[in-house]
């Protein structure tokens, strides 16, 4: 599993992947994508991450890698980067999962919150989800059988989902599993990428 290490909290993902026994690679150059089973695009600042993706030639390399079968997981800003559309006119996301996203929906850093939520496919125990300037999934085609909503807030808002595409699977979470001691979402992505 690779973790895009251009900006954001990539080290936290790397530590969890190492803790669960996964081979992990920091992805700093497009050629680091070679032979990966999965790539995590971490939380951070989405505009900066997308600028760096474009500056260092990652856009085509990521699109080619997923079309060869590399799975993808975007957390928080990574979900913005992976989405098909944004409610803002800029930046241009990668278009790898069929959702429309609003950035910083839940407010500023001071409005961060943690809530225990159910999360399909990782067991019955609630997951401690941490939301920091989190994005909001403003549009998703729930009738599309390639999409599975994995987790919702109490008001029904989807905050985690997967989509099966022709050559790859994409996972997005609007929260930060890498900031908890709960390893289950990382284990889920590793299993998904085998």
Short mmCIF file of N, CA and C in Angstrom, two decimals:
data_model
loop_
_atom_site.label_atom_id
_atom_site.label_comp_id
_atom_site.label_asym_id
_atom_site.label_seq_id
_atom_site.Cartn_x
_atom_site.Cartn_y
_atom_site.Cartn_z
N UNK A 1 0.86 -1.19 0.00
CA UNK A 1 0.00 0.00 0.00
C UNK A 1 0.89 1.24 0.00
N UNK A 2 0.56 2.19 -0.85
CA UNK A 2 1.29 3.45 -0.86
C UNK A 2 0.48 4.54 -0.19
N UNK A 3 1.18 5.53 0.37
CA UNK A 3 0.53 6.71 0.94
C UNK A 3 1.12 7.92 0.23
N UNK A 4 0.26 8.69 -0.41
CA UNK A 4 0.73 9.88 -1.12
C UNK A 4 1.34 10.84 -0.11
N UNK A 5 2.63 11.11 -0.23
CA UNK A 5 3.38 11.84 0.79
C UNK A 5 3.81 13.21 0.29
N UNK A 6 2.86 13.94 -0.30
CA UNK A 6 3.15 15.28 -0.80
C UNK A 6 2.82 16.35 0.22
N UNK A 7 1.75 16.13 0.99
CA UNK A 7 1.28 17.08 1.98
C UNK A 7 0.26 16.37 2.84
N UNK A 8 0.06 16.83 4.06
CA UNK A 8 -0.98 16.26 4.90
C UNK A 8 -0.44 15.22 5.87
N UNK A 9 -1.37 14.43 6.44
CA UNK A 9 -1.01 13.52 7.54
C UNK A 9 -0.68 12.11 7.05
N UNK A 10 0.21 12.04 6.06
CA UNK A 10 0.58 10.73 5.50
C UNK A 10 1.31 9.86 6.51
N UNK A 11 2.09 10.45 7.43
CA UNK A 11 2.84 9.64 8.40
C UNK A 11 1.91 8.83 9.31
N UNK A 12 0.77 9.42 9.67
CA UNK A 12 -0.18 8.71 10.53
C UNK A 12 -0.71 7.46 9.84
N UNK A 13 -1.02 7.57 8.54
CA UNK A 13 -1.45 6.38 7.78
C UNK A 13 -0.33 5.34 7.72
N UNK A 14 0.87 5.80 7.46
CA UNK A 14 2.03 4.90 7.35
C UNK A 14 2.22 4.11 8.64
N UNK A 15 2.11 4.78 9.78
CA UNK A 15 2.29 4.11 11.08
C UNK A 15 1.25 3.02 11.29
N UNK A 16 -0.02 3.32 10.96
CA UNK A 16 -1.08 2.32 11.15
C UNK A 16 -0.87 1.14 10.22
N UNK A 17 -0.53 1.40 8.97
CA UNK A 17 -0.29 0.31 8.02
C UNK A 17 0.86 -0.58 8.50
N UNK A 18 1.91 0.02 9.01
CA UNK A 18 3.03 -0.77 9.55
C UNK A 18 2.57 -1.58 10.76
N UNK A 19 1.74 -0.97 11.60
CA UNK A 19 1.25 -1.65 12.81
C UNK A 19 0.42 -2.89 12.48
N UNK A 20 -0.32 -2.84 11.36
CA UNK A 20 -1.14 -4.01 11.00
C UNK A 20 -0.39 -4.98 10.09
N UNK A 21 0.92 -4.71 9.87
CA UNK A 21 1.75 -5.66 9.14
C UNK A 21 1.70 -5.53 7.63
N UNK A 22 1.23 -4.40 7.13
CA UNK A 22 1.18 -4.19 5.69
C UNK A 22 2.50 -3.60 5.20
N UNK A 23 2.93 -4.02 4.03
CA UNK A 23 4.05 -3.34 3.38
C UNK A 23 3.55 -1.97 2.97
N UNK A 24 4.32 -0.93 3.29
CA UNK A 24 3.87 0.43 3.02
C UNK A 24 5.00 1.22 2.38
N UNK A 25 4.61 2.10 1.45
CA UNK A 25 5.57 2.92 0.73
C UNK A 25 5.09 4.36 0.72
N UNK A 26 5.99 5.29 1.06
CA UNK A 26 5.69 6.71 0.87
C UNK A 26 5.80 7.01 -0.61
N UNK A 27 4.77 7.61 -1.18
CA UNK A 27 4.75 7.92 -2.60
C UNK A 27 5.07 9.40 -2.76
N UNK A 28 6.29 9.68 -3.23
CA UNK A 28 6.76 11.05 -3.41
C UNK A 28 7.02 11.40 -4.87
N UNK A 29 7.11 10.37 -5.72
CA UNK A 29 7.34 10.56 -7.15
C UNK A 29 6.38 9.66 -7.91
N UNK A 30 5.97 10.02 -9.12
CA UNK A 30 5.03 9.19 -9.86
C UNK A 30 5.48 7.74 -10.01
N UNK A 31 6.78 7.50 -10.17
CA UNK A 31 7.24 6.11 -10.33
C UNK A 31 7.08 5.28 -9.06
N UNK A 32 6.86 5.92 -7.91
CA UNK A 32 6.60 5.18 -6.67
C UNK A 32 5.24 4.49 -6.69
N UNK A 33 4.41 4.82 -7.67
CA UNK A 33 3.10 4.16 -7.80
C UNK A 33 3.21 2.76 -8.41
N UNK A 34 4.34 2.46 -9.03
CA UNK A 34 4.50 1.17 -9.70
C UNK A 34 4.29 0.01 -8.73
N UNK A 35 3.50 -0.95 -9.15
CA UNK A 35 3.29 -2.22 -8.42
C UNK A 35 2.55 -2.08 -7.10
N UNK A 36 1.85 -0.97 -6.87
CA UNK A 36 1.06 -0.84 -5.64
C UNK A 36 -0.28 -1.53 -5.81
N UNK A 37 -0.77 -2.14 -4.73
CA UNK A 37 -2.12 -2.69 -4.71
C UNK A 37 -3.14 -1.63 -4.33
N UNK A 38 -2.71 -0.63 -3.57
CA UNK A 38 -3.61 0.43 -3.14
C UNK A 38 -2.85 1.69 -2.84
N UNK A 39 -3.55 2.82 -2.94
CA UNK A 39 -2.97 4.13 -2.64
C UNK A 39 -3.92 4.89 -1.72
N UNK A 40 -3.36 5.46 -0.66
CA UNK A 40 -4.12 6.33 0.24
C UNK A 40 -3.75 7.77 -0.07
N UNK A 41 -4.77 8.60 -0.31
CA UNK A 41 -4.57 10.05 -0.42
C UNK A 41 -5.04 10.61 0.92
N UNK A 42 -4.12 11.16 1.71
CA UNK A 42 -4.45 11.51 3.10
C UNK A 42 -5.19 12.83 3.23
N UNK A 43 -5.58 13.11 4.47
CA UNK A 43 -6.12 14.41 4.80
C UNK A 43 -5.01 15.46 4.75
N UNK A 44 -5.41 16.69 4.65
CA UNK A 44 -4.47 17.80 4.54
C UNK A 44 -5.23 18.98 3.97
N UNK A 45 -4.64 19.65 3.00
CA UNK A 45 -5.28 20.79 2.36
C UNK A 45 -5.49 20.41 0.90
N UNK A 46 -6.75 20.25 0.50
CA UNK A 46 -7.05 19.67 -0.81
C UNK A 46 -6.51 20.50 -1.97
N UNK A 47 -6.60 21.82 -1.89
CA UNK A 47 -6.10 22.65 -2.98
C UNK A 47 -4.59 22.45 -3.15
N UNK A 48 -3.87 22.41 -2.04
CA UNK A 48 -2.42 22.19 -2.08
C UNK A 48 -2.10 20.81 -2.62
N UNK A 49 -2.81 19.78 -2.16
CA UNK A 49 -2.54 18.43 -2.64
C UNK A 49 -2.75 18.35 -4.15
N UNK A 50 -3.84 18.92 -4.65
CA UNK A 50 -4.12 18.86 -6.09
C UNK A 50 -3.08 19.66 -6.87
N UNK A 51 -2.66 20.83 -6.35
CA UNK A 51 -1.60 21.59 -7.03
C UNK A 51 -0.32 20.77 -7.12
N UNK A 52 0.04 20.09 -6.03
CA UNK A 52 1.26 19.29 -6.03
C UNK A 52 1.12 18.07 -6.95
N UNK A 53 -0.07 17.46 -6.98
CA UNK A 53 -0.32 16.35 -7.91
C UNK A 53 -0.06 16.81 -9.34
N UNK A 54 -0.56 17.98 -9.68
CA UNK A 54 -0.39 18.48 -11.04
C UNK A 54 1.04 18.96 -11.30
N UNK A 55 1.65 19.61 -10.33
CA UNK A 55 3.02 20.12 -10.50
C UNK A 55 4.02 18.99 -10.72
N UNK A 56 3.84 17.88 -9.98
CA UNK A 56 4.82 16.79 -10.04
C UNK A 56 4.40 15.64 -10.96
N UNK A 57 3.39 15.87 -11.80
CA UNK A 57 3.03 14.88 -12.81
C UNK A 57 2.33 13.64 -12.29
N UNK A 58 1.60 13.77 -11.18
CA UNK A 58 0.92 12.61 -10.60
C UNK A 58 -0.43 12.31 -11.23
N UNK A 59 -1.09 13.32 -11.80
CA UNK A 59 -2.48 13.12 -12.24
C UNK A 59 -2.57 11.94 -13.21
N UNK A 60 -1.83 11.99 -14.31
CA UNK A 60 -1.88 10.89 -15.29
C UNK A 60 -1.38 9.59 -14.69
N UNK A 61 -0.34 9.67 -13.84
CA UNK A 61 0.22 8.45 -13.24
C UNK A 61 -0.79 7.76 -12.33
N UNK A 62 -1.53 8.54 -11.55
CA UNK A 62 -2.56 7.95 -10.67
C UNK A 62 -3.68 7.35 -11.51
N UNK A 63 -4.14 8.09 -12.53
CA UNK A 63 -5.22 7.58 -13.38
C UNK A 63 -4.80 6.29 -14.10
N UNK A 64 -3.57 6.24 -14.59
CA UNK A 64 -3.08 5.03 -15.24
C UNK A 64 -2.97 3.88 -14.24
N UNK A 65 -2.51 4.16 -13.03
CA UNK A 65 -2.34 3.11 -12.02
C UNK A 65 -3.69 2.51 -11.60
N UNK A 66 -4.71 3.36 -11.39
CA UNK A 66 -6.01 2.80 -11.01
C UNK A 66 -6.61 2.02 -12.17
N UNK A 67 -6.39 2.47 -13.38
CA UNK A 67 -6.90 1.72 -14.53
C UNK A 67 -6.18 0.39 -14.73
N UNK A 68 -5.01 0.25 -14.11
CA UNK A 68 -4.31 -1.05 -14.10
C UNK A 68 -4.71 -1.89 -12.90
N UNK A 69 -5.56 -1.36 -12.01
CA UNK A 69 -6.06 -2.17 -10.90
C UNK A 69 -5.67 -1.72 -9.51
N UNK A 70 -4.95 -0.61 -9.37
CA UNK A 70 -4.60 -0.11 -8.03
C UNK A 70 -5.84 0.50 -7.39
N UNK A 71 -6.18 0.05 -6.18
CA UNK A 71 -7.31 0.61 -5.45
C UNK A 71 -6.93 1.93 -4.80
N UNK A 72 -7.93 2.69 -4.39
CA UNK A 72 -7.69 4.05 -3.90
C UNK A 72 -8.54 4.31 -2.66
N UNK A 73 -7.96 5.02 -1.68
CA UNK A 73 -8.69 5.47 -0.50
C UNK A 73 -8.35 6.93 -0.25
N UNK A 74 -9.37 7.77 -0.21
CA UNK A 74 -9.18 9.18 0.12
C UNK A 74 -9.82 9.50 1.45
N UNK A 75 -9.02 10.06 2.37
CA UNK A 75 -9.56 10.47 3.68
C UNK A 75 -9.62 11.99 3.74
N UNK A 76 -10.76 12.54 4.10
CA UNK A 76 -10.99 13.97 4.27
C UNK A 76 -10.57 14.72 3.00
N UNK A 77 -9.45 15.45 3.01
CA UNK A 77 -9.00 16.13 1.79
C UNK A 77 -8.80 15.14 0.66
N UNK A 78 -8.37 13.93 0.99
CA UNK A 78 -8.20 12.89 -0.03
C UNK A 78 -9.51 12.52 -0.70
N UNK A 79 -10.62 12.61 0.04
CA UNK A 79 -11.93 12.38 -0.56
C UNK A 79 -12.25 13.48 -1.57
N UNK A 80 -11.90 14.71 -1.24
CA UNK A 80 -12.11 15.82 -2.16
C UNK A 80 -11.30 15.59 -3.44
N UNK A 81 -10.04 15.20 -3.27
CA UNK A 81 -9.14 14.96 -4.40
C UNK A 81 -9.67 13.85 -5.31
N UNK A 82 -10.23 12.79 -4.72
CA UNK A 82 -10.68 11.62 -5.49
C UNK A 82 -12.04 11.81 -6.14
N UNK A 83 -12.83 12.77 -5.68
CA UNK A 83 -14.22 12.91 -6.12
C UNK A 83 -14.33 13.28 -7.60
N UNK A 84 -15.56 13.08 -8.12
CA UNK A 84 -15.82 13.43 -9.52
C UNK A 84 -16.05 14.93 -9.68
N UNK A 85 -16.79 15.53 -8.72
CA UNK A 85 -17.13 16.95 -8.83
C UNK A 85 -17.03 17.60 -7.46
N UNK A 86 -16.77 18.91 -7.48
CA UNK A 86 -16.81 19.73 -6.27
C UNK A 86 -17.88 20.80 -6.44
N UNK A 87 -18.44 21.27 -5.33
CA UNK A 87 -19.38 22.39 -5.42
C UNK A 87 -18.63 23.69 -5.72
N UNK A 88 -17.33 23.74 -5.43
CA UNK A 88 -16.49 24.88 -5.80
C UNK A 88 -15.99 24.70 -7.23
N UNK A 89 -15.71 25.80 -7.93
CA UNK A 89 -15.20 25.68 -9.30
C UNK A 89 -13.75 25.23 -9.36
N UNK A 90 -13.03 25.30 -8.24
CA UNK A 90 -11.61 24.97 -8.22
C UNK A 90 -11.30 24.34 -6.89
N UNK A 91 -10.40 23.41 -6.76
CA UNK A 91 -9.52 22.82 -7.78
C UNK A 91 -10.22 21.70 -8.55
N UNK A 92 -9.57 21.18 -9.57
CA UNK A 92 -10.14 20.11 -10.37
C UNK A 92 -9.76 18.75 -9.77
N UNK A 93 -10.75 18.00 -9.25
CA UNK A 93 -10.44 16.70 -8.63
C UNK A 93 -10.09 15.64 -9.69
N UNK A 94 -9.70 14.46 -9.20
CA UNK A 94 -9.27 13.38 -10.10
C UNK A 94 -10.42 12.64 -10.78
N UNK A 95 -11.64 12.73 -10.22
CA UNK A 95 -12.80 12.10 -10.85
C UNK A 95 -12.83 10.58 -10.72
N UNK A 96 -12.32 10.06 -9.60
CA UNK A 96 -12.19 8.60 -9.45
C UNK A 96 -13.33 7.95 -8.69
N UNK A 97 -14.22 8.74 -8.11
CA UNK A 97 -15.39 8.17 -7.44
C UNK A 97 -16.56 9.11 -7.71
N UNK A 98 -17.72 8.54 -8.02
CA UNK A 98 -18.85 9.31 -8.54
C UNK A 98 -19.65 9.98 -7.43
N UNK A 99 -19.03 10.99 -6.83
CA UNK A 99 -19.69 11.80 -5.79
C UNK A 99 -19.40 13.26 -6.06
N UNK A 100 -20.26 14.12 -5.52
CA UNK A 100 -20.03 15.56 -5.53
C UNK A 100 -19.78 15.98 -4.09
N UNK A 101 -18.75 16.79 -3.87
CA UNK A 101 -18.30 17.09 -2.52
C UNK A 101 -18.23 18.60 -2.28
N UNK A 102 -18.65 18.99 -1.06
CA UNK A 102 -18.48 20.37 -0.60
C UNK A 102 -17.35 20.40 0.41
N UNK A 103 -16.38 21.28 0.19
CA UNK A 103 -15.22 21.36 1.08
C UNK A 103 -15.55 22.10 2.37
N UNK A 104 -14.85 21.74 3.46
CA UNK A 104 -14.94 22.44 4.76
C UNK A 104 -16.39 22.65 5.22
N UNK A 105 -17.23 21.68 4.96
CA UNK A 105 -18.66 21.80 5.24
C UNK A 105 -18.96 22.01 6.72
N UNK A 106 -18.21 21.33 7.57
CA UNK A 106 -18.52 21.35 9.00
C UNK A 106 -17.84 22.50 9.74
N UNK A 107 -17.31 23.47 8.99
CA UNK A 107 -16.77 24.67 9.63
C UNK A 107 -15.27 24.66 9.78
N UNK A 108 -14.80 25.57 10.60
CA UNK A 108 -13.37 25.79 10.79
C UNK A 108 -12.79 24.74 11.74
N UNK A 109 -11.49 24.82 11.94
CA UNK A 109 -10.78 23.88 12.82
C UNK A 109 -11.44 23.79 14.20
N UNK A 110 -11.90 24.93 14.70
CA UNK A 110 -12.51 24.98 16.03
C UNK A 110 -13.82 24.18 16.09
N UNK A 111 -14.43 23.92 14.94
CA UNK A 111 -15.68 23.16 14.88
C UNK A 111 -15.46 21.66 14.72
N UNK A 112 -14.22 21.21 14.85
CA UNK A 112 -13.93 19.77 14.75
C UNK A 112 -14.70 19.01 15.81
N UNK A 113 -15.03 17.75 15.49
CA UNK A 113 -15.77 16.94 16.45
C UNK A 113 -15.46 15.46 16.24
N UNK A 114 -15.78 14.68 17.26
CA UNK A 114 -15.63 13.23 17.20
C UNK A 114 -16.96 12.60 17.56
N UNK A 115 -17.34 11.57 16.80
CA UNK A 115 -18.61 10.89 17.06
C UNK A 115 -18.43 9.41 16.72
N UNK A 116 -19.04 8.56 17.53
CA UNK A 116 -19.00 7.12 17.26
C UNK A 116 -20.08 6.78 16.24
N UNK A 117 -19.69 6.09 15.17
CA UNK A 117 -20.62 5.80 14.08
C UNK A 117 -20.55 4.32 13.70
N UNK A 118 -21.66 3.76 13.23
CA UNK A 118 -21.60 2.41 12.68
C UNK A 118 -20.85 2.44 11.35
N UNK A 119 -20.13 1.37 11.04
CA UNK A 119 -19.36 1.28 9.80
C UNK A 119 -19.47 -0.15 9.30
N UNK A 120 -20.14 -0.32 8.16
CA UNK A 120 -20.36 -1.67 7.59
C UNK A 120 -19.04 -2.38 7.32
N UNK A 121 -19.07 -3.68 7.42
CA UNK A 121 -17.99 -4.57 7.00
C UNK A 121 -16.75 -4.55 7.89
N UNK A 122 -16.81 -3.86 9.06
CA UNK A 122 -15.66 -3.92 9.97
C UNK A 122 -16.06 -4.42 11.36
N UNK A 123 -17.28 -4.91 11.48
CA UNK A 123 -17.74 -5.44 12.77
C UNK A 123 -18.77 -4.53 13.42
N UNK A 124 -19.43 -5.03 14.47
CA UNK A 124 -20.53 -4.28 15.09
C UNK A 124 -20.12 -3.11 15.96
N UNK A 125 -18.89 -3.11 16.45
CA UNK A 125 -18.45 -2.03 17.34
C UNK A 125 -18.42 -0.70 16.57
N UNK A 126 -18.95 0.36 17.19
CA UNK A 126 -18.96 1.68 16.57
C UNK A 126 -17.54 2.17 16.33
N UNK A 127 -17.36 2.99 15.30
CA UNK A 127 -16.04 3.51 14.97
C UNK A 127 -15.92 4.96 15.46
N UNK A 128 -14.81 5.32 16.11
CA UNK A 128 -14.63 6.70 16.62
C UNK A 128 -14.18 7.64 15.51
N UNK A 129 -15.12 8.27 14.82
CA UNK A 129 -14.81 9.10 13.66
C UNK A 129 -14.47 10.53 14.09
N UNK A 130 -13.32 11.02 13.59
CA UNK A 130 -12.84 12.36 13.90
C UNK A 130 -12.99 13.23 12.65
N UNK A 131 -13.76 14.31 12.78
CA UNK A 131 -14.05 15.22 11.67
C UNK A 131 -13.32 16.54 11.91
N UNK A 132 -12.40 16.90 11.00
CA UNK A 132 -11.63 18.14 11.10
C UNK A 132 -11.79 18.90 9.79
N UNK A 133 -12.49 20.02 9.81
CA UNK A 133 -12.78 20.80 8.58
C UNK A 133 -13.24 19.84 7.48
N UNK A 134 -14.13 18.98 7.84
CA UNK A 134 -14.48 17.83 7.00
C UNK A 134 -15.34 18.20 5.80
N UNK A 135 -15.14 17.48 4.70
CA UNK A 135 -15.99 17.66 3.53
C UNK A 135 -17.32 16.94 3.69
N UNK A 136 -18.28 17.35 2.87
CA UNK A 136 -19.64 16.81 2.89
C UNK A 136 -19.94 16.22 1.52
N UNK A 137 -20.46 15.01 1.50
CA UNK A 137 -20.88 14.40 0.25
C UNK A 137 -22.25 14.99 -0.09
N UNK A 138 -22.26 15.93 -1.03
CA UNK A 138 -23.49 16.64 -1.33
C UNK A 138 -24.35 15.91 -2.36
N UNK A 139 -23.74 14.96 -3.09
CA UNK A 139 -24.49 14.21 -4.09
C UNK A 139 -23.85 12.86 -4.31
N UNK A 140 -24.67 11.82 -4.23
CA UNK A 140 -24.22 10.46 -4.54
C UNK A 140 -25.42 9.71 -5.11
N UNK A 141 -25.19 8.92 -6.12
CA UNK A 141 -26.27 8.15 -6.73
C UNK A 141 -26.42 6.84 -5.96
N UNK A 142 -27.29 6.86 -4.95
CA UNK A 142 -27.45 5.68 -4.08
C UNK A 142 -28.14 4.52 -4.79
N UNK A 143 -28.76 4.77 -5.96
CA UNK A 143 -29.37 3.67 -6.70
C UNK A 143 -28.36 2.95 -7.58
N UNK A 144 -27.15 3.49 -7.69
CA UNK A 144 -26.08 2.86 -8.46
C UNK A 144 -25.56 1.67 -7.65
N UNK A 145 -25.71 0.45 -8.17
CA UNK A 145 -25.33 -0.71 -7.37
C UNK A 145 -23.82 -0.91 -7.27
N UNK A 146 -23.03 -0.07 -7.93
CA UNK A 146 -21.57 -0.13 -7.76
C UNK A 146 -21.13 0.65 -6.52
N UNK A 147 -22.05 1.42 -5.94
CA UNK A 147 -21.74 2.24 -4.77
C UNK A 147 -22.34 1.60 -3.53
N UNK A 148 -21.54 1.53 -2.47
CA UNK A 148 -22.04 1.03 -1.18
C UNK A 148 -21.74 2.07 -0.11
N UNK A 149 -22.80 2.55 0.53
CA UNK A 149 -22.63 3.48 1.67
C UNK A 149 -22.21 2.62 2.86
N UNK A 150 -21.07 2.95 3.44
CA UNK A 150 -20.55 2.18 4.56
C UNK A 150 -20.88 2.80 5.91
N UNK A 151 -21.04 4.11 5.93
CA UNK A 151 -21.29 4.78 7.21
C UNK A 151 -22.04 6.09 6.99
N UNK A 152 -22.92 6.38 7.95
CA UNK A 152 -23.69 7.62 7.94
C UNK A 152 -23.67 8.24 9.33
N UNK A 153 -23.81 9.56 9.36
CA UNK A 153 -24.06 10.24 10.63
C UNK A 153 -25.50 9.98 11.04
N UNK A 154 -25.85 10.35 12.26
CA UNK A 154 -27.20 10.10 12.77
C UNK A 154 -28.28 10.76 11.91
N UNK A 155 -27.95 11.88 11.24
CA UNK A 155 -28.93 12.56 10.39
C UNK A 155 -29.05 11.94 8.99
N UNK A 156 -28.32 10.84 8.75
CA UNK A 156 -28.40 10.15 7.47
C UNK A 156 -27.34 10.55 6.46
N UNK A 157 -26.55 11.56 6.78
CA UNK A 157 -25.50 12.02 5.86
C UNK A 157 -24.46 10.93 5.66
N UNK A 158 -24.18 10.53 4.41
CA UNK A 158 -23.13 9.54 4.19
C UNK A 158 -21.76 10.14 4.44
N UNK A 159 -20.91 9.40 5.18
CA UNK A 159 -19.55 9.87 5.49
C UNK A 159 -18.47 8.86 5.09
N UNK A 160 -18.89 7.70 4.58
CA UNK A 160 -17.93 6.72 4.06
C UNK A 160 -18.66 5.87 3.02
N UNK A 161 -17.98 5.63 1.90
CA UNK A 161 -18.58 4.77 0.89
C UNK A 161 -17.50 4.18 -0.01
N UNK A 162 -17.87 3.14 -0.72
CA UNK A 162 -16.99 2.55 -1.72
C UNK A 162 -17.72 2.54 -3.06
N UNK A 163 -16.92 2.50 -4.11
CA UNK A 163 -17.46 2.32 -5.46
C UNK A 163 -16.58 1.32 -6.20
N UNK A 164 -17.22 0.31 -6.79
CA UNK A 164 -16.52 -0.64 -7.66
C UNK A 164 -16.51 -0.06 -9.06
N UNK A 165 -15.34 0.16 -9.59
CA UNK A 165 -15.20 0.63 -10.95
C UNK A 165 -14.72 -0.54 -11.81
N UNK A 166 -14.56 -0.31 -13.09
CA UNK A 166 -14.21 -1.41 -14.00
C UNK A 166 -12.91 -2.10 -13.59
N UNK A 167 -11.89 -1.34 -13.22
CA UNK A 167 -10.59 -1.93 -12.92
C UNK A 167 -10.14 -1.78 -11.47
N UNK A 168 -10.85 -0.99 -10.68
CA UNK A 168 -10.39 -0.70 -9.32
C UNK A 168 -11.59 -0.42 -8.42
N UNK A 169 -11.29 -0.41 -7.11
CA UNK A 169 -12.29 -0.01 -6.12
C UNK A 169 -11.79 1.26 -5.45
N UNK A 170 -12.71 2.16 -5.15
CA UNK A 170 -12.37 3.39 -4.44
C UNK A 170 -13.15 3.43 -3.12
N UNK A 171 -12.46 3.88 -2.09
CA UNK A 171 -13.03 4.07 -0.75
C UNK A 171 -12.81 5.53 -0.39
N UNK A 172 -13.81 6.17 0.19
CA UNK A 172 -13.63 7.52 0.71
C UNK A 172 -14.24 7.62 2.10
N UNK A 173 -13.58 8.41 2.95
CA UNK A 173 -14.10 8.72 4.28
C UNK A 173 -13.94 10.23 4.49
N UNK A 174 -14.99 10.88 4.96
CA UNK A 174 -14.88 12.32 5.20
C UNK A 174 -14.22 12.61 6.55
N UNK A 175 -13.92 11.57 7.29
CA UNK A 175 -13.26 11.70 8.59
C UNK A 175 -11.87 11.07 8.53
N UNK A 176 -11.18 11.06 9.68
CA UNK A 176 -9.77 10.68 9.76
C UNK A 176 -9.56 9.40 10.58
N UNK A 177 -9.69 8.22 9.98
CA UNK A 177 -9.41 6.99 10.74
C UNK A 177 -7.97 6.89 11.22
N UNK A 178 -7.06 7.55 10.54
CA UNK A 178 -5.63 7.47 10.90
C UNK A 178 -5.30 8.21 12.20
N UNK A 179 -6.24 9.01 12.72
CA UNK A 179 -6.00 9.74 13.96
C UNK A 179 -6.57 9.02 15.17
N UNK A 180 -7.04 7.80 14.98
CA UNK A 180 -7.58 7.00 16.09
C UNK A 180 -6.65 5.82 16.36
N UNK A 181 -6.95 5.10 17.43
CA UNK A 181 -6.23 3.85 17.71
C UNK A 181 -6.97 2.64 17.16
N UNK A 182 -8.06 2.89 16.44
CA UNK A 182 -8.87 1.82 15.86
C UNK A 182 -8.33 1.52 14.46
N UNK A 183 -7.86 0.30 14.26
CA UNK A 183 -7.16 -0.08 13.03
C UNK A 183 -8.09 -0.65 11.95
N UNK A 184 -9.39 -0.75 12.24
CA UNK A 184 -10.26 -1.57 11.39
C UNK A 184 -10.49 -1.02 9.98
N UNK A 185 -10.55 0.30 9.81
CA UNK A 185 -10.77 0.82 8.46
C UNK A 185 -9.53 0.60 7.59
N UNK A 186 -8.35 0.75 8.19
CA UNK A 186 -7.12 0.44 7.45
C UNK A 186 -7.06 -1.06 7.09
N UNK A 187 -7.45 -1.90 8.03
CA UNK A 187 -7.49 -3.35 7.73
C UNK A 187 -8.47 -3.64 6.60
N UNK A 188 -9.60 -2.95 6.61
CA UNK A 188 -10.61 -3.11 5.56
C UNK A 188 -10.03 -2.73 4.20
N UNK A 189 -9.29 -1.59 4.14
CA UNK A 189 -8.73 -1.17 2.86
C UNK A 189 -7.66 -2.14 2.38
N UNK A 190 -6.84 -2.63 3.28
CA UNK A 190 -5.81 -3.61 2.89
C UNK A 190 -6.46 -4.87 2.34
N UNK A 191 -7.52 -5.35 3.01
CA UNK A 191 -8.23 -6.55 2.51
C UNK A 191 -8.87 -6.27 1.16
N UNK A 192 -9.44 -5.08 1.01
CA UNK A 192 -10.08 -4.68 -0.23
C UNK A 192 -9.08 -4.65 -1.38
N UNK A 193 -7.82 -4.39 -1.07
CA UNK A 193 -6.78 -4.21 -2.08
C UNK A 193 -6.03 -5.49 -2.42
N UNK A 194 -6.41 -6.61 -1.78
CA UNK A 194 -5.71 -7.88 -2.07
C UNK A 194 -6.23 -8.49 -3.35
#
